[in-house]
Amino acid sequence: MRKKEIKKRIEQLLAGELNDTEVSQLRTELEAYPEYREIAELHAMLDRMENDAPEVSGEKFSRMRAEVLRAVRLRKNDTSSANQGSILEKIQLFLMRPEMAAAALTLIIGFFLGRVFPGSGDRLTGQFLSQINILASQNTQLNDVKNSPYTYSNISFREVDQNTVELSFDVSTHLNMVKTKNDPVVREVIAQALLNPSNVGSELKAISFSESIVDQRVKQALIFSMKNAPIVAVRQKAEETLLSYKEDPEIREAFLGVLREEESVQMRLTALEYLINNKIPPDSIRILVDRKHLQNSPAVLFRAKKYLENTF
Amino acid sequence: MQKTDDMLVAEIKDGSLDAFDLLMKKYEEEVYRVAYGFARDTDSALDISQNVFIKVFENLNSFKGSSAFKTWLIRIAWNESMNWIKRNKRHQMHQELEATQISAVHKPDAEVEFTEDKVMLLRSLYDLNTRYRLAVVLRYFENYSLRDIGAILNCSEGVVKNMLFRSLQKMKQTLKTSEIGEIQ
């Protein structure tokens, strides 16, 4: 067989166009053409290989689809906002139906009330409202609602009259961003994470991040956590972080509160040490001792008495 | 009755996201596997797949149906994989190949031999230009017909045949060079 013909046969082999007899015939021919024989061997090896892509769980695929739908919706909304001019014509047609006109009137009044009382009607809220209005009119199936980029909670309804209903609800959406640790948004989110913790892990993480940040609202959020977090580990972590704020009257007051009311002996001892080291007037401690606030914790009481003895 | 691709595409063009969800469900695994053929990493392949479907939605109006939807989709998957490769160079792919090699240590001899060959083979595959690589991936890993590969790469079956031949020729050269390298 000529070399040119061998090449053609090899191409047919790679294309899967040869039957078994033709393949074995070709193999014999290839003995004389080592460079082509190697290609045929490589082909056989590749044929044995299957796509080795690891299997992906249905959950991962459905998360991916949800992400795609979220992105697609946001883009659709952007386009809709940009095309508001052409929507005007549709609105005119819509208003020709009396019941729709009544509903629209309610919306318009609500909108102007929002403008007059800017507490709920600022520009941002307006844009947000327009986004959820567009989305609501686009969603037609339950799946659309499930994949909405916004989460609705704390929902209540009140019938105003035969045609209208007052809705009250919270809307939230998930955002993802990278910021420098000193950015005001980071401080705001840390404070929010401590005031409205979603879980213990995120609360502890927020406290860890707050260690390097000196900020009034973060400090107050830490005090809030130290006083109110249901998990002692979180309260303790918040207290440890607050130790870095020196001679701060607000923190002194908060630590006095810990000394009075906290269940954890460890935390009370830490608070007492902070107060002693930050020159709290001994009378503040004496009052606690006299009023028997430290009675239920012998270790704390012992340390407080020792401190008071030394101040004389 | 299961909806055809054309029916789903028409519904999506009319604004149905449900239809789009169905279309994604139908092709997600295939797109993922093609992407994996390039990225060699599960998470990256899923990221690529995500971008592919976003691109599909964005460009669906430009899809006029002159080719099959699947052909058009795989072409987008290929483009997105290429973009991914440009962004990530070969860093992750090499990591994955190393991992395949390491896992071979715990396998029986025959299997180790095959895994080693496989690693070498994959290395030579990644030295091909992307168009040739796609032809090989689709032909050997996804069992596409030459006609479909031609439709995706916008060329005739004859050209695909020639591409496969040249691809294997180039891979063989790469394998030889790396064998010599190892001996030296």
Short mmCIF file of C-alpha atoms in Angstrom, two decimals:
data_model
loop_
_atom_site.label_atom_id
_atom_site.label_comp_id
_atom_site.label_asym_id
_atom_site.label_seq_id
_atom_site.Cartn_x
_atom_site.Cartn_y
_atom_site.Cartn_z
CA MET A 1 0.00 0.00 0.00
CA ARG A 2 1.31 3.44 -0.86
CA LYS A 3 2.07 5.91 1.92
CA LYS A 4 -0.64 8.30 0.73
CA GLU A 5 -3.20 5.54 0.85
CA ILE A 6 -2.06 4.47 4.32
CA LYS A 7 -2.60 8.03 5.54
CA LYS A 8 -6.12 8.00 4.11
CA ARG A 9 -6.86 4.69 5.84
CA ILE A 10 -5.51 6.03 9.12
CA GLU A 11 -7.83 9.02 8.82
CA GLN A 12 -10.71 6.59 8.27
CA LEU A 13 -9.58 4.63 11.31
CA LEU A 14 -9.59 7.79 13.44
CA ALA A 15 -13.04 8.64 12.10
CA GLY A 16 -14.30 5.15 13.09
CA GLU A 17 -15.12 4.31 9.49
CA LEU A 18 -13.27 0.98 9.25
CA ASN A 19 -14.76 -2.39 10.17
CA ASP A 20 -12.85 -5.02 12.20
CA THR A 21 -11.40 -6.81 9.15
CA GLU A 22 -10.20 -3.55 7.66
CA VAL A 23 -8.64 -2.55 10.97
CA SER A 24 -6.66 -5.80 11.29
CA GLN A 25 -5.62 -5.53 7.65
CA LEU A 26 -4.37 -2.02 8.27
CA ARG A 27 -2.45 -3.16 11.34
CA THR A 28 -0.48 -5.62 9.23
CA GLU A 29 0.27 -2.94 6.67
CA LEU A 30 1.42 -0.58 9.39
CA GLU A 31 4.34 -2.85 10.33
CA ALA A 32 6.25 -1.20 7.52
CA TYR A 33 5.31 2.35 8.59
CA PRO A 34 6.27 2.85 12.24
CA GLU A 35 5.32 6.56 12.30
CA TYR A 36 1.74 5.67 11.27
CA ARG A 37 1.65 2.60 13.52
CA GLU A 38 2.29 4.86 16.49
CA ILE A 39 -0.63 7.06 15.50
CA ALA A 40 -2.88 4.00 15.32
CA GLU A 41 -1.66 2.94 18.79
CA LEU A 42 -2.36 6.39 20.14
CA HIS A 43 -5.83 6.20 18.63
CA ALA A 44 -6.45 2.84 20.32
CA MET A 45 -5.34 4.32 23.63
CA LEU A 46 -7.56 7.37 23.26
CA ASP A 47 -10.44 5.09 22.32
CA ARG A 48 -10.01 3.27 25.62
CA MET A 49 -10.16 6.52 27.51
CA GLU A 50 -13.46 7.95 28.50
CA ASN A 51 -14.17 11.40 29.72
CA ASP A 52 -12.89 11.21 33.28
CA ALA A 53 -14.82 14.27 34.47
CA PRO A 54 -15.76 13.56 38.09
CA GLU A 55 -19.48 13.22 38.62
CA VAL A 56 -21.14 16.35 39.91
CA SER A 57 -24.05 16.14 42.33
CA GLY A 58 -27.49 17.29 41.28
CA GLU A 59 -27.31 19.84 44.07
CA LYS A 60 -24.24 21.49 42.53
CA PHE A 61 -25.90 21.64 39.14
CA SER A 62 -29.07 23.10 40.58
CA ARG A 63 -27.00 25.72 42.44
CA MET A 64 -25.33 26.57 39.17
CA ARG A 65 -28.69 26.91 37.42
CA ALA A 66 -29.97 29.12 40.21
CA GLU A 67 -26.91 31.37 39.81
CA VAL A 68 -27.47 31.57 36.07
CA LEU A 69 -31.13 32.44 36.54
CA ARG A 70 -30.24 35.06 39.13
CA ALA A 71 -27.73 36.69 36.74
CA VAL A 72 -30.18 36.49 33.86
CA ARG A 73 -32.95 38.13 35.88
CA LEU A 74 -30.72 40.96 37.00
CA ARG A 75 -29.70 41.60 33.40
CA LYS A 76 -33.31 41.43 32.26
CA ASN A 77 -34.22 43.98 34.92
CA ASP A 78 -31.41 46.28 33.82
CA THR A 79 -32.65 46.10 30.27
CA SER A 80 -36.20 46.76 31.39
CA SER A 81 -35.11 49.85 33.34
CA ALA A 82 -33.24 51.11 30.29
CA ASN A 83 -36.31 50.61 28.13
CA GLN A 84 -38.76 52.40 30.35
CA GLY A 85 -39.66 54.78 27.50
CA SER A 86 -41.18 52.04 25.41
CA ILE A 87 -43.03 50.70 28.44
CA LEU A 88 -45.01 53.95 28.64
CA GLU A 89 -47.12 52.84 25.68
CA LYS A 90 -47.94 49.57 27.43
CA ILE A 91 -48.90 51.50 30.56
CA GLN A 92 -51.35 53.62 28.54
CA LEU A 93 -53.06 50.47 27.23
CA PHE A 94 -53.07 48.98 30.73
CA LEU A 95 -54.76 52.05 32.21
CA MET A 96 -57.64 51.77 29.77
CA ARG A 97 -59.03 48.93 31.95
CA PRO A 98 -60.93 50.52 34.91
CA GLU A 99 -59.91 48.01 37.62
CA MET A 100 -56.28 48.33 36.58
CA ALA A 101 -56.59 52.10 36.65
CA ALA A 102 -57.85 51.92 40.24
CA ALA A 103 -54.97 49.70 41.28
CA ALA A 104 -52.49 51.98 39.55
CA LEU A 105 -53.96 54.99 41.28
CA THR A 106 -53.31 53.34 44.65
CA LEU A 107 -49.74 52.70 43.64
CA ILE A 108 -49.26 56.27 42.45
CA ILE A 109 -50.66 57.69 45.70
CA GLY A 110 -48.35 55.41 47.63
CA PHE A 111 -45.46 56.60 45.54
CA PHE A 112 -46.21 60.29 46.19
CA LEU A 113 -46.74 59.65 49.89
CA GLY A 114 -43.28 58.14 49.85
CA ARG A 115 -41.95 61.30 48.22
CA VAL A 116 -43.61 63.59 50.74
CA PHE A 117 -42.37 61.54 53.66
CA PRO A 118 -38.82 60.83 52.60
CA GLY A 119 -38.23 58.27 55.38
CA SER A 120 -39.28 55.54 52.97
CA GLY A 121 -39.20 57.35 49.69
CA ASP A 122 -35.57 58.25 49.03
CA ARG A 123 -33.99 57.65 45.64
CA LEU A 124 -32.51 54.31 46.59
CA THR A 125 -35.80 52.98 47.90
CA GLY A 126 -37.46 54.22 44.70
CA GLN A 127 -35.01 52.30 42.53
CA PHE A 128 -35.38 49.25 44.70
CA LEU A 129 -39.18 49.43 44.47
CA SER A 130 -38.97 49.74 40.73
CA GLN A 131 -36.74 46.63 40.60
CA ILE A 132 -39.14 44.51 42.62
CA ASN A 133 -42.12 45.81 40.63
CA ILE A 134 -40.47 44.79 37.37
CA LEU A 135 -39.51 41.42 38.77
CA ALA A 136 -43.02 40.78 40.11
CA SER A 137 -44.55 41.50 36.73
CA GLN A 138 -42.07 39.21 34.99
CA ASN A 139 -42.42 36.21 37.30
CA THR A 140 -45.10 33.87 36.07
CA GLN A 141 -44.20 30.48 37.56
CA LEU A 142 -43.42 29.26 41.05
CA ASN A 143 -39.88 28.47 39.91
CA ASP A 144 -39.40 32.13 38.94
CA VAL A 145 -40.36 33.08 42.47
CA LYS A 146 -38.05 30.45 43.96
CA ASN A 147 -35.14 31.75 41.92
CA SER A 148 -35.83 35.40 42.63
CA PRO A 149 -32.72 37.41 43.56
CA TYR A 150 -34.69 38.89 46.46
CA THR A 151 -35.91 37.23 49.65
CA TYR A 152 -39.19 38.42 51.17
CA SER A 153 -39.82 38.04 54.90
CA ASN A 154 -41.90 39.47 57.73
CA ILE A 155 -44.89 39.68 55.38
CA SER A 156 -48.32 40.98 56.34
CA PHE A 157 -51.47 41.93 54.38
CA ARG A 158 -54.28 44.35 55.22
CA GLU A 159 -57.34 44.90 53.06
CA VAL A 160 -57.77 48.62 52.52
CA ASP A 161 -61.00 48.41 50.48
CA GLN A 162 -62.56 46.20 47.83
CA ASN A 163 -59.86 46.95 45.29
CA THR A 164 -56.72 47.53 47.29
CA VAL A 165 -54.54 45.79 49.78
CA GLU A 166 -51.72 47.15 51.90
CA LEU A 167 -48.58 45.03 51.85
CA SER A 168 -45.86 45.19 54.44
CA PHE A 169 -42.68 43.16 54.11
CA ASP A 170 -38.89 43.13 54.28
CA VAL A 171 -36.89 42.53 51.10
CA SER A 172 -33.33 41.39 51.08
CA THR A 173 -30.86 40.29 48.43
CA HIS A 174 -27.47 38.63 48.53
CA LEU A 175 -24.42 40.71 47.65
CA ASN A 176 -20.80 39.73 47.31
CA MET A 177 -17.92 42.24 47.27
CA VAL A 178 -14.26 42.67 48.13
CA LYS A 179 -13.33 45.72 50.23
CA THR A 180 -10.34 46.91 52.20
CA LYS A 181 -10.67 46.06 55.89
CA ASN A 182 -10.99 49.73 56.75
CA ASP A 183 -13.84 50.41 54.35
CA PRO A 184 -17.00 51.87 55.96
CA VAL A 185 -19.04 49.07 54.36
CA VAL A 186 -16.92 46.48 56.18
CA ARG A 187 -17.56 48.26 59.48
CA GLU A 188 -21.25 48.52 58.73
CA VAL A 189 -21.52 44.83 57.82
CA ILE A 190 -19.61 43.77 60.95
CA ALA A 191 -21.98 45.81 63.09
CA GLN A 192 -24.98 44.34 61.23
CA ALA A 193 -23.60 40.81 61.63
CA LEU A 194 -23.43 41.32 65.38
CA LEU A 195 -26.85 42.93 65.66
CA ASN A 196 -28.59 40.42 63.37
CA PRO A 197 -26.45 37.28 63.49
CA SER A 198 -27.42 34.55 61.02
CA ASN A 199 -25.40 31.89 62.86
CA VAL A 200 -22.74 31.51 65.54
CA GLY A 201 -19.96 31.02 62.99
CA SER A 202 -20.64 34.30 61.20
CA GLU A 203 -20.98 36.09 64.54
CA LEU A 204 -17.57 34.82 65.72
CA LYS A 205 -16.02 35.70 62.37
CA ALA A 206 -17.42 39.21 62.54
CA ILE A 207 -15.92 39.62 66.01
CA SER A 208 -12.55 38.38 64.76
CA PHE A 209 -12.58 40.91 61.92
CA SER A 210 -13.57 43.69 64.28
CA GLU A 211 -10.34 43.21 66.29
CA SER A 212 -8.33 45.45 63.99
CA ILE A 213 -11.05 48.07 63.57
CA VAL A 214 -11.54 51.01 65.93
CA ASP A 215 -14.99 52.31 65.21
CA GLN A 216 -17.79 53.62 67.39
CA ARG A 217 -20.59 51.54 65.84
CA VAL A 218 -18.44 48.37 65.82
CA LYS A 219 -17.60 48.96 69.48
CA GLN A 220 -21.27 49.37 70.35
CA ALA A 221 -22.17 46.27 68.36
CA LEU A 222 -19.51 44.33 70.30
CA ILE A 223 -21.01 45.57 73.58
CA PHE A 224 -24.41 44.46 72.33
CA SER A 225 -23.03 40.98 71.57
CA MET A 226 -21.23 40.75 74.90
CA LYS A 227 -24.49 41.49 76.70
CA ASN A 228 -27.02 39.68 74.54
CA ALA A 229 -25.51 36.83 72.53
CA PRO A 230 -27.16 33.59 73.67
CA ILE A 231 -23.95 31.57 73.24
CA VAL A 232 -21.36 32.14 75.96
CA ALA A 233 -18.45 31.62 73.53
CA VAL A 234 -19.70 34.57 71.49
CA ARG A 235 -20.19 36.80 74.53
CA GLN A 236 -16.70 35.86 75.73
CA LYS A 237 -15.10 36.57 72.35
CA ALA A 238 -16.81 39.97 72.21
CA GLU A 239 -15.55 40.75 75.71
CA GLU A 240 -11.98 39.75 74.80
CA THR A 241 -12.11 42.05 71.78
CA LEU A 242 -13.38 44.95 73.84
CA LEU A 243 -10.37 44.64 76.18
CA SER A 244 -8.31 46.48 73.56
CA TYR A 245 -10.37 49.66 74.06
CA LYS A 246 -8.55 51.33 76.95
CA GLU A 247 -10.13 53.66 79.52
CA ASP A 248 -13.35 53.97 77.60
CA PRO A 249 -16.27 55.07 79.82
CA GLU A 250 -18.83 53.24 77.66
CA ILE A 251 -16.91 50.00 77.97
CA ARG A 252 -16.33 50.51 81.68
CA GLU A 253 -20.07 50.81 82.12
CA ALA A 254 -20.63 47.68 80.01
CA PHE A 255 -18.07 45.70 82.03
CA LEU A 256 -19.75 46.77 85.26
CA GLY A 257 -22.92 45.30 83.76
CA VAL A 258 -21.08 42.03 83.03
CA LEU A 259 -19.85 41.95 86.61
CA ARG A 260 -23.41 42.37 87.87
CA GLU A 261 -25.35 40.15 85.52
CA GLU A 262 -23.20 37.72 83.54
CA GLU A 263 -23.53 34.00 84.32
CA SER A 264 -20.02 33.09 83.21
CA VAL A 265 -17.52 33.37 86.06
CA GLN A 266 -14.68 33.60 83.57
CA MET A 267 -16.26 36.62 81.91
CA ARG A 268 -16.95 38.32 85.22
CA LEU A 269 -13.33 37.84 86.29
CA THR A 270 -12.13 39.27 82.98
CA ALA A 271 -14.45 42.25 83.38
CA LEU A 272 -13.21 42.84 86.93
CA GLU A 273 -9.56 42.72 85.81
CA TYR A 274 -10.30 45.23 83.04
CA LEU A 275 -12.01 47.58 85.51
CA ILE A 276 -9.16 47.30 88.00
CA ASN A 277 -6.53 47.93 85.33
CA ASN A 278 -8.47 50.85 83.88
CA LYS A 279 -8.65 52.77 87.14
CA ILE A 280 -12.30 52.41 87.96
CA PRO A 281 -13.18 54.22 91.21
CA PRO A 282 -13.11 51.55 93.98
CA ASP A 283 -16.52 52.73 95.15
CA SER A 284 -18.13 51.29 92.01
CA ILE A 285 -16.83 47.86 93.00
CA ARG A 286 -17.63 48.36 96.64
CA ILE A 287 -21.27 49.07 95.80
CA LEU A 288 -21.47 45.77 93.94
CA VAL A 289 -19.98 43.93 96.89
CA ASP A 290 -22.23 45.67 99.42
CA ARG A 291 -25.33 45.03 97.36
CA LYS A 292 -24.37 41.39 97.18
CA HIS A 293 -24.20 41.37 93.38
CA LEU A 294 -21.07 39.22 93.53
CA GLN A 295 -22.37 36.88 96.20
CA ASN A 296 -23.14 34.02 93.78
CA SER A 297 -19.56 33.81 92.58
CA PRO A 298 -16.98 33.27 95.35
CA ALA A 299 -14.00 33.64 93.00
CA VAL A 300 -15.18 37.03 91.74
CA LEU A 301 -16.11 38.18 95.24
CA PHE A 302 -12.71 37.13 96.57
CA ARG A 303 -10.86 39.02 93.84
CA ALA A 304 -13.03 42.14 94.32
CA LYS A 305 -12.46 42.14 98.10
CA LYS A 306 -8.72 41.71 97.60
CA TYR A 307 -8.70 44.72 95.27
CA LEU A 308 -10.66 46.83 97.73
CA GLU A 309 -8.29 45.88 100.59
CA ASN A 310 -5.31 47.00 98.51
CA THR A 311 -6.86 50.36 97.69
CA PHE A 312 -6.72 51.41 101.34
CA MET B 1 -44.23 14.84 25.53
CA GLN B 2 -40.68 16.07 25.89
CA LYS B 3 -40.16 19.46 24.33
CA THR B 4 -37.65 19.72 21.51
CA ASP B 5 -34.77 22.18 21.63
CA ASP B 6 -36.50 24.35 19.04
CA MET B 7 -39.66 24.51 21.14
CA LEU B 8 -37.70 25.41 24.26
CA VAL B 9 -35.67 28.05 22.41
CA ALA B 10 -38.88 29.63 21.09
CA GLU B 11 -40.35 29.75 24.61
CA ILE B 12 -37.17 31.29 26.01
CA LYS B 13 -37.24 33.93 23.31
CA ASP B 14 -40.80 34.68 24.48
CA GLY B 15 -39.42 35.27 27.97
CA SER B 16 -39.94 31.91 29.71
CA LEU B 17 -37.27 31.26 32.28
CA ASP B 18 -38.85 27.90 33.02
CA ALA B 19 -38.01 26.80 29.52
CA PHE B 20 -34.49 28.09 30.00
CA ASP B 21 -34.20 26.09 33.22
CA LEU B 22 -35.31 22.96 31.33
CA LEU B 23 -32.79 23.59 28.60
CA MET B 24 -30.02 23.99 31.17
CA LYS B 25 -31.06 20.75 32.89
CA LYS B 26 -30.92 18.97 29.55
CA TYR B 27 -27.41 20.09 28.64
CA GLU B 28 -25.67 20.98 31.91
CA GLU B 29 -23.82 17.69 32.16
CA GLU B 30 -22.64 17.76 28.57
CA VAL B 31 -21.43 21.34 28.84
CA TYR B 32 -19.71 20.53 32.12
CA ARG B 33 -17.91 17.54 30.59
CA VAL B 34 -16.68 19.54 27.62
CA ALA B 35 -15.51 22.30 29.97
CA TYR B 36 -13.80 19.71 32.15
CA GLY B 37 -11.96 18.44 29.09
CA PHE B 38 -10.27 21.84 29.00
CA ALA B 39 -10.10 22.97 32.61
CA ARG B 40 -9.41 19.58 34.26
CA ASP B 41 -10.95 20.88 37.47
CA THR B 42 -14.52 20.37 38.67
CA ASP B 43 -15.13 23.82 40.15
CA SER B 44 -13.61 25.60 37.17
CA ALA B 45 -15.66 23.44 34.80
CA LEU B 46 -18.80 24.41 36.71
CA ASP B 47 -17.82 28.09 36.56
CA ILE B 48 -17.30 27.79 32.83
CA SER B 49 -20.66 26.04 32.46
CA GLN B 50 -22.34 28.85 34.37
CA ASN B 51 -20.83 31.45 32.04
CA VAL B 52 -21.80 29.35 29.03
CA PHE B 53 -25.48 29.39 29.98
CA ILE B 54 -25.43 33.12 30.73
CA LYS B 55 -23.91 33.69 27.28
CA VAL B 56 -26.52 31.41 25.73
CA PHE B 57 -29.31 33.45 27.24
CA GLU B 58 -27.74 36.75 26.27
CA ASN B 59 -27.17 35.71 22.68
CA LEU B 60 -30.20 33.56 22.05
CA ASN B 61 -31.74 36.18 19.78
CA SER B 62 -28.77 35.84 17.46
CA PHE B 63 -29.35 32.08 17.22
CA LYS B 64 -31.37 31.72 14.03
CA GLY B 65 -31.54 27.95 13.96
CA SER B 66 -29.31 27.47 10.91
CA SER B 67 -27.42 24.83 12.95
CA ALA B 68 -28.69 22.56 15.71
CA PHE B 69 -28.99 24.23 19.10
CA LYS B 70 -26.55 21.70 20.60
CA THR B 71 -23.91 22.60 18.02
CA TRP B 72 -24.29 26.28 18.83
CA LEU B 73 -24.18 25.53 22.57
CA ILE B 74 -21.00 23.45 22.37
CA ARG B 75 -19.37 26.19 20.29
CA ILE B 76 -20.11 28.64 23.11
CA ALA B 77 -18.80 26.10 25.64
CA TRP B 78 -15.61 25.92 23.63
CA ASN B 79 -15.26 29.72 23.42
CA GLU B 80 -15.84 30.05 27.15
CA SER B 81 -13.30 27.32 27.87
CA MET B 82 -10.80 29.21 25.73
CA ASN B 83 -11.49 32.41 27.65
CA TRP B 84 -11.01 30.50 30.87
CA ILE B 85 -7.68 29.12 29.67
CA LYS B 86 -6.52 32.61 28.71
CA ARG B 87 -7.40 33.88 32.16
CA ASN B 88 -5.96 30.98 34.10
CA LYS B 89 -3.09 29.90 31.89
CA ARG B 90 -2.31 26.31 32.63
CA HIS B 91 -1.86 26.59 36.33
CA GLN B 92 -4.89 24.62 37.46
CA MET B 93 -4.70 22.09 34.69
CA HIS B 94 -1.17 21.12 35.71
CA GLN B 95 -2.25 20.87 39.33
CA GLU B 96 -4.94 18.43 38.27
CA LEU B 97 -2.49 16.39 36.22
CA GLU B 98 -0.13 16.23 39.19
CA ALA B 99 -3.04 15.03 41.34
CA THR B 100 -3.78 12.25 38.83
CA GLN B 101 -0.15 11.19 39.05
CA ILE B 102 -0.14 11.19 42.85
CA SER B 103 -3.34 9.14 43.04
CA ALA B 104 -1.71 6.54 40.77
CA VAL B 105 0.65 5.59 43.61
CA HIS B 106 -2.23 3.85 45.44
CA LYS B 107 -3.40 1.77 42.50
CA PRO B 108 -2.62 -1.78 41.26
CA ASP B 109 0.25 -2.02 38.75
CA ALA B 110 -1.81 -2.38 35.58
CA GLU B 111 -3.95 0.53 36.56
CA VAL B 112 -0.93 2.63 37.46
CA GLU B 113 0.52 2.00 34.03
CA PHE B 114 -2.70 3.14 32.42
CA THR B 115 -2.91 6.22 34.66
CA GLU B 116 0.67 7.16 33.84
CA ASP B 117 -0.05 6.78 30.14
CA LYS B 118 -3.16 8.81 30.63
CA VAL B 119 -1.28 11.64 32.30
CA MET B 120 1.25 11.68 29.47
CA LEU B 121 -1.54 11.60 26.95
CA LEU B 122 -3.39 14.46 28.60
CA ARG B 123 -0.19 16.47 28.66
CA SER B 124 0.26 15.98 24.95
CA LEU B 125 -3.40 16.84 24.40
CA TYR B 126 -2.95 20.17 26.17
CA ASP B 127 -0.10 21.04 23.89
CA LEU B 128 -2.43 21.05 20.90
CA ASN B 129 -3.96 24.27 19.74
CA THR B 130 -7.45 24.71 21.11
CA ARG B 131 -9.32 23.96 17.90
CA TYR B 132 -7.53 20.65 17.49
CA ARG B 133 -7.93 19.90 21.15
CA LEU B 134 -11.69 20.38 20.93
CA ALA B 135 -11.83 18.02 17.96
CA VAL B 136 -10.01 15.32 19.97
CA VAL B 137 -12.05 15.91 23.14
CA LEU B 138 -15.34 15.68 21.26
CA ARG B 139 -14.30 12.69 19.19
CA TYR B 140 -12.75 10.54 21.90
CA PHE B 141 -14.26 11.72 25.18
CA GLU B 142 -17.73 12.72 24.06
CA ASN B 143 -18.18 10.33 21.10
CA TYR B 144 -19.42 13.07 18.76
CA SER B 145 -19.79 12.20 15.11
CA LEU B 146 -17.43 13.83 12.65
CA ARG B 147 -20.39 15.63 11.17
CA ASP B 148 -21.27 17.21 14.54
CA ILE B 149 -17.66 18.14 15.20
CA GLY B 150 -17.53 19.74 11.75
CA ALA B 151 -20.69 21.70 12.51
CA ILE B 152 -19.22 22.95 15.78
CA LEU B 153 -15.89 23.88 14.24
CA ASN B 154 -17.56 25.18 11.12
CA CYS B 155 -15.73 22.91 8.70
CA SER B 156 -16.33 19.83 6.59
CA GLU B 157 -16.04 16.23 7.78
CA GLY B 158 -12.97 15.84 5.58
CA VAL B 159 -11.27 18.69 7.40
CA VAL B 160 -12.16 17.14 10.76
CA LYS B 161 -10.60 13.84 9.68
CA ASN B 162 -7.44 15.67 8.73
CA MET B 163 -7.47 17.61 11.98
CA LEU B 164 -7.70 14.40 13.99
CA PHE B 165 -4.83 12.90 12.06
CA ARG B 166 -2.66 15.98 12.58
CA SER B 167 -3.66 16.15 16.25
CA LEU B 168 -2.55 12.60 16.90
CA GLN B 169 0.60 13.16 14.92
CA LYS B 170 1.43 16.20 17.05
CA MET B 171 0.54 14.37 20.27
CA LYS B 172 2.80 11.51 19.29
CA GLN B 173 5.68 13.96 18.77
CA THR B 174 5.05 15.56 22.15
CA LEU B 175 4.99 12.15 23.82
CA LYS B 176 8.28 11.21 22.20
CA THR B 177 9.92 14.45 23.25
CA SER B 178 8.78 14.03 26.85
CA GLU B 179 9.99 10.40 26.91
CA ILE B 180 13.43 11.56 25.71
CA GLY B 181 13.35 14.29 28.33
CA GLU B 182 12.66 11.74 31.06
CA ILE B 183 15.49 9.45 29.92
CA GLN B 184 17.94 12.36 29.86
#
